[in-house]
Amino acid sequence: METRIVVELGAEGGTATVFASTRGSKDLFWREISEMSYELPDEEDIPAHTSRSEPTESFLEALPRYWWMLYPITVDPALTEALRVEYRRRSSTEPEIAHVALSRAWRQVLGWTQDGSGDV
């Protein structure tokens, strides 16, 4: 069973990564959150904490609750359209998503042009 990264999101102090693996004819998705503690003065001593969600057959359920507020690093091209639809849905109901820097980053990763034309 091969495991692959389908979405990687960055935030200050950590990452959220959604993995997938195929079992039979179904994909299973789960998320791992890696966080760093910056309480210690020496970087070498910074402990990392990782948590893992239960596997699910729904890619969107595996995303962190506020995924759209995190910085997109990687998105599997096979899942881009589903993420576009969900991002569009979220941006119409969540005013915080309009933050310029996040919006620009998501537009780039999802293949939208700066002026909003293109593959929207």
JSON list of C-alpha atoms in Angstrom, two decimals:
[
{"chain": "A", "resi": 1, "resn": "MET", "atom": "CA", "xyz": [0.00, 0.00, 0.00]},
{"chain": "A", "resi": 2, "resn": "GLU", "atom": "CA", "xyz": [1.63, 3.20, -1.24]},
{"chain": "A", "resi": 3, "resn": "THR", "atom": "CA", "xyz": [1.14, 6.37, 0.78]},
{"chain": "A", "resi": 4, "resn": "ARG", "atom": "CA", "xyz": [1.21, 9.72, -0.97]},
{"chain": "A", "resi": 5, "resn": "ILE", "atom": "CA", "xyz": [0.89, 13.35, 0.06]},
{"chain": "A", "resi": 6, "resn": "VAL", "atom": "CA", "xyz": [-2.18, 14.96, -1.52]},
{"chain": "A", "resi": 7, "resn": "VAL", "atom": "CA", "xyz": [-2.25, 18.30, 0.31]},
{"chain": "A", "resi": 8, "resn": "GLU", "atom": "CA", "xyz": [0.39, 20.05, 2.36]},
{"chain": "A", "resi": 9, "resn": "LEU", "atom": "CA", "xyz": [-0.45, 23.25, 4.22]},
{"chain": "A", "resi": 10, "resn": "GLY", "atom": "CA", "xyz": [1.88, 25.49, 6.15]},
{"chain": "A", "resi": 11, "resn": "ALA", "atom": "CA", "xyz": [1.35, 27.70, 9.15]},
{"chain": "A", "resi": 12, "resn": "GLU", "atom": "CA", "xyz": [3.60, 29.48, 11.57]},
{"chain": "A", "resi": 13, "resn": "GLY", "atom": "CA", "xyz": [5.08, 26.75, 13.70]},
{"chain": "A", "resi": 14, "resn": "GLY", "atom": "CA", "xyz": [3.89, 23.71, 11.80]},
{"chain": "A", "resi": 15, "resn": "THR", "atom": "CA", "xyz": [2.30, 21.93, 8.90]},
{"chain": "A", "resi": 16, "resn": "ALA", "atom": "CA", "xyz": [-0.88, 20.04, 8.13]},
{"chain": "A", "resi": 17, "resn": "THR", "atom": "CA", "xyz": [-0.47, 17.23, 5.64]},
{"chain": "A", "resi": 18, "resn": "VAL", "atom": "CA", "xyz": [-3.22, 15.11, 4.11]},
{"chain": "A", "resi": 19, "resn": "PHE", "atom": "CA", "xyz": [-2.07, 11.68, 3.03]},
{"chain": "A", "resi": 20, "resn": "ALA", "atom": "CA", "xyz": [-3.84, 9.11, 0.87]},
{"chain": "A", "resi": 21, "resn": "SER", "atom": "CA", "xyz": [-3.43, 5.43, 0.22]},
{"chain": "A", "resi": 22, "resn": "THR", "atom": "CA", "xyz": [-5.45, 3.08, -1.94]},
{"chain": "A", "resi": 23, "resn": "ARG", "atom": "CA", "xyz": [-6.99, -0.04, -0.44]},
{"chain": "A", "resi": 24, "resn": "GLY", "atom": "CA", "xyz": [-8.70, -2.14, -3.07]},
{"chain": "A", "resi": 25, "resn": "SER", "atom": "CA", "xyz": [-10.62, 0.33, -5.22]},
{"chain": "A", "resi": 26, "resn": "LYS", "atom": "CA", "xyz": [-10.98, 3.02, -2.52]},
{"chain": "A", "resi": 27, "resn": "ASP", "atom": "CA", "xyz": [-8.74, 5.85, -1.44]},
{"chain": "A", "resi": 28, "resn": "LEU", "atom": "CA", "xyz": [-8.39, 6.50, 2.29]},
{"chain": "A", "resi": 29, "resn": "PHE", "atom": "CA", "xyz": [-7.34, 9.94, 3.48]},
{"chain": "A", "resi": 30, "resn": "TRP", "atom": "CA", "xyz": [-5.97, 11.10, 6.83]},
{"chain": "A", "resi": 31, "resn": "ARG", "atom": "CA", "xyz": [-4.29, 14.19, 8.17]},
{"chain": "A", "resi": 32, "resn": "GLU", "atom": "CA", "xyz": [-1.18, 14.68, 10.24]},
{"chain": "A", "resi": 33, "resn": "ILE", "atom": "CA", "xyz": [-0.56, 17.93, 12.07]},
{"chain": "A", "resi": 34, "resn": "SER", "atom": "CA", "xyz": [3.04, 18.68, 13.03]},
{"chain": "A", "resi": 35, "resn": "GLU", "atom": "CA", "xyz": [3.58, 21.49, 15.48]},
{"chain": "A", "resi": 36, "resn": "MET", "atom": "CA", "xyz": [6.71, 22.97, 16.96]},
{"chain": "A", "resi": 37, "resn": "SER", "atom": "CA", "xyz": [6.99, 24.49, 20.41]},
{"chain": "A", "resi": 38, "resn": "TYR", "atom": "CA", "xyz": [8.98, 27.72, 20.45]},
{"chain": "A", "resi": 39, "resn": "GLU", "atom": "CA", "xyz": [9.20, 28.00, 24.21]},
{"chain": "A", "resi": 40, "resn": "LEU", "atom": "CA", "xyz": [12.83, 26.90, 24.36]},
{"chain": "A", "resi": 41, "resn": "PRO", "atom": "CA", "xyz": [15.64, 29.31, 23.46]},
{"chain": "A", "resi": 42, "resn": "ASP", "atom": "CA", "xyz": [17.81, 26.76, 21.62]},
{"chain": "A", "resi": 43, "resn": "GLU", "atom": "CA", "xyz": [16.40, 25.66, 18.24]},
{"chain": "A", "resi": 44, "resn": "GLU", "atom": "CA", "xyz": [17.94, 22.22, 18.58]},
{"chain": "A", "resi": 45, "resn": "ASP", "atom": "CA", "xyz": [15.82, 21.63, 21.66]},
{"chain": "A", "resi": 46, "resn": "ILE", "atom": "CA", "xyz": [12.49, 22.51, 20.02]},
{"chain": "A", "resi": 47, "resn": "PRO", "atom": "CA", "xyz": [10.23, 19.51, 20.49]},
{"chain": "A", "resi": 48, "resn": "ALA", "atom": "CA", "xyz": [7.82, 18.57, 17.71]},
{"chain": "A", "resi": 49, "resn": "HIS", "atom": "CA", "xyz": [4.33, 17.24, 18.29]},
{"chain": "A", "resi": 50, "resn": "THR", "atom": "CA", "xyz": [2.44, 15.26, 15.65]},
{"chain": "A", "resi": 51, "resn": "SER", "atom": "CA", "xyz": [-1.18, 14.23, 15.74]},
{"chain": "A", "resi": 52, "resn": "ARG", "atom": "CA", "xyz": [-2.97, 12.01, 13.25]},
{"chain": "A", "resi": 53, "resn": "SER", "atom": "CA", "xyz": [-6.66, 11.79, 12.33]},
{"chain": "A", "resi": 54, "resn": "GLU", "atom": "CA", "xyz": [-8.62, 8.63, 11.68]},
{"chain": "A", "resi": 55, "resn": "PRO", "atom": "CA", "xyz": [-8.73, 7.52, 8.03]},
{"chain": "A", "resi": 56, "resn": "THR", "atom": "CA", "xyz": [-11.77, 8.56, 6.00]},
{"chain": "A", "resi": 57, "resn": "GLU", "atom": "CA", "xyz": [-12.95, 7.98, 2.44]},
{"chain": "A", "resi": 58, "resn": "SER", "atom": "CA", "xyz": [-13.69, 11.71, 2.08]},
{"chain": "A", "resi": 59, "resn": "PHE", "atom": "CA", "xyz": [-10.80, 13.90, 1.06]},
{"chain": "A", "resi": 60, "resn": "LEU", "atom": "CA", "xyz": [-12.59, 17.01, 2.35]},
{"chain": "A", "resi": 61, "resn": "GLU", "atom": "CA", "xyz": [-13.20, 15.41, 5.77]},
{"chain": "A", "resi": 62, "resn": "ALA", "atom": "CA", "xyz": [-9.47, 14.80, 6.12]},
{"chain": "A", "resi": 63, "resn": "LEU", "atom": "CA", "xyz": [-8.64, 18.49, 5.73]},
{"chain": "A", "resi": 64, "resn": "PRO", "atom": "CA", "xyz": [-8.09, 20.53, 8.89]},
{"chain": "A", "resi": 65, "resn": "ARG", "atom": "CA", "xyz": [-11.18, 22.45, 10.01]},
{"chain": "A", "resi": 66, "resn": "TYR", "atom": "CA", "xyz": [-9.82, 25.83, 8.91]},
{"chain": "A", "resi": 67, "resn": "TRP", "atom": "CA", "xyz": [-7.67, 24.57, 6.01]},
{"chain": "A", "resi": 68, "resn": "TRP", "atom": "CA", "xyz": [-8.43, 27.63, 3.90]},
{"chain": "A", "resi": 69, "resn": "MET", "atom": "CA", "xyz": [-6.72, 29.84, 6.51]},
{"chain": "A", "resi": 70, "resn": "LEU", "atom": "CA", "xyz": [-3.44, 27.92, 6.14]},
{"chain": "A", "resi": 71, "resn": "TYR", "atom": "CA", "xyz": [-0.85, 28.52, 3.44]},
{"chain": "A", "resi": 72, "resn": "PRO", "atom": "CA", "xyz": [-1.05, 26.02, 0.57]},
{"chain": "A", "resi": 73, "resn": "ILE", "atom": "CA", "xyz": [2.26, 24.35, -0.27]},
{"chain": "A", "resi": 74, "resn": "THR", "atom": "CA", "xyz": [1.19, 21.34, -2.34]},
{"chain": "A", "resi": 75, "resn": "VAL", "atom": "CA", "xyz": [-2.11, 20.19, -3.83]},
{"chain": "A", "resi": 76, "resn": "ASP", "atom": "CA", "xyz": [-2.43, 16.95, -5.82]},
{"chain": "A", "resi": 77, "resn": "PRO", "atom": "CA", "xyz": [-3.68, 17.94, -9.30]},
{"chain": "A", "resi": 78, "resn": "ALA", "atom": "CA", "xyz": [-6.27, 15.14, -9.18]},
{"chain": "A", "resi": 79, "resn": "LEU", "atom": "CA", "xyz": [-7.95, 16.88, -6.21]},
{"chain": "A", "resi": 80, "resn": "THR", "atom": "CA", "xyz": [-7.64, 20.47, -7.38]},
{"chain": "A", "resi": 81, "resn": "GLU", "atom": "CA", "xyz": [-11.18, 20.73, -8.76]},
{"chain": "A", "resi": 82, "resn": "ALA", "atom": "CA", "xyz": [-12.77, 19.42, -5.54]},
{"chain": "A", "resi": 83, "resn": "LEU", "atom": "CA", "xyz": [-10.68, 21.89, -3.56]},
{"chain": "A", "resi": 84, "resn": "ARG", "atom": "CA", "xyz": [-11.65, 24.73, -5.92]},
{"chain": "A", "resi": 85, "resn": "VAL", "atom": "CA", "xyz": [-15.33, 24.00, -5.38]},
{"chain": "A", "resi": 86, "resn": "GLU", "atom": "CA", "xyz": [-14.92, 23.82, -1.60]},
{"chain": "A", "resi": 87, "resn": "TYR", "atom": "CA", "xyz": [-12.75, 26.95, -1.51]},
{"chain": "A", "resi": 88, "resn": "ARG", "atom": "CA", "xyz": [-15.35, 28.83, -3.55]},
{"chain": "A", "resi": 89, "resn": "ARG", "atom": "CA", "xyz": [-18.10, 27.62, -1.20]},
{"chain": "A", "resi": 90, "resn": "ARG", "atom": "CA", "xyz": [-16.09, 28.66, 1.87]},
{"chain": "A", "resi": 91, "resn": "SER", "atom": "CA", "xyz": [-15.13, 32.06, 0.46]},
{"chain": "A", "resi": 92, "resn": "SER", "atom": "CA", "xyz": [-18.78, 32.91, -0.07]},
{"chain": "A", "resi": 93, "resn": "THR", "atom": "CA", "xyz": [-19.70, 32.10, 3.56]},
{"chain": "A", "resi": 94, "resn": "GLU", "atom": "CA", "xyz": [-16.53, 32.93, 5.54]},
{"chain": "A", "resi": 95, "resn": "PRO", "atom": "CA", "xyz": [-15.44, 36.60, 5.33]},
{"chain": "A", "resi": 96, "resn": "GLU", "atom": "CA", "xyz": [-12.00, 35.81, 6.77]},
{"chain": "A", "resi": 97, "resn": "ILE", "atom": "CA", "xyz": [-11.07, 33.92, 3.60]},
{"chain": "A", "resi": 98, "resn": "ALA", "atom": "CA", "xyz": [-10.87, 37.18, 1.66]},
{"chain": "A", "resi": 99, "resn": "HIS", "atom": "CA", "xyz": [-7.53, 38.01, 3.31]},
{"chain": "A", "resi": 100, "resn": "VAL", "atom": "CA", "xyz": [-5.41, 39.16, 0.35]},
{"chain": "A", "resi": 101, "resn": "ALA", "atom": "CA", "xyz": [-2.25, 37.12, 1.00]},
{"chain": "A", "resi": 102, "resn": "LEU", "atom": "CA", "xyz": [-4.13, 33.87, 1.62]},
{"chain": "A", "resi": 103, "resn": "SER", "atom": "CA", "xyz": [-6.46, 34.43, -1.29]},
{"chain": "A", "resi": 104, "resn": "ARG", "atom": "CA", "xyz": [-3.53, 35.09, -3.65]},
{"chain": "A", "resi": 105, "resn": "ALA", "atom": "CA", "xyz": [-1.71, 31.96, -2.49]},
{"chain": "A", "resi": 106, "resn": "TRP", "atom": "CA", "xyz": [-4.79, 29.78, -2.91]},
{"chain": "A", "resi": 107, "resn": "ARG", "atom": "CA", "xyz": [-5.52, 31.27, -6.33]},
{"chain": "A", "resi": 108, "resn": "GLN", "atom": "CA", "xyz": [-2.02, 30.38, -7.49]},
{"chain": "A", "resi": 109, "resn": "VAL", "atom": "CA", "xyz": [-2.12, 26.80, -6.19]},
{"chain": "A", "resi": 110, "resn": "LEU", "atom": "CA", "xyz": [-5.62, 26.22, -7.56]},
{"chain": "A", "resi": 111, "resn": "GLY", "atom": "CA", "xyz": [-4.64, 27.58, -10.96]},
{"chain": "A", "resi": 112, "resn": "TRP", "atom": "CA", "xyz": [-6.68, 30.79, -10.96]},
{"chain": "A", "resi": 113, "resn": "THR", "atom": "CA", "xyz": [-5.27, 33.91, -12.54]},
{"chain": "A", "resi": 114, "resn": "GLN", "atom": "CA", "xyz": [-4.69, 37.15, -10.64]},
{"chain": "A", "resi": 115, "resn": "ASP", "atom": "CA", "xyz": [-7.69, 38.85, -12.25]},
{"chain": "A", "resi": 116, "resn": "GLY", "atom": "CA", "xyz": [-10.01, 35.96, -11.43]},
{"chain": "A", "resi": 117, "resn": "SER", "atom": "CA", "xyz": [-10.24, 34.65, -14.98]},
{"chain": "A", "resi": 118, "resn": "GLY", "atom": "CA", "xyz": [-9.08, 31.26, -16.04]},
{"chain": "A", "resi": 119, "resn": "ASP", "atom": "CA", "xyz": [-10.01, 27.95, -14.55]},
{"chain": "A", "resi": 120, "resn": "VAL", "atom": "CA", "xyz": [-12.42, 29.25, -11.92]}
]
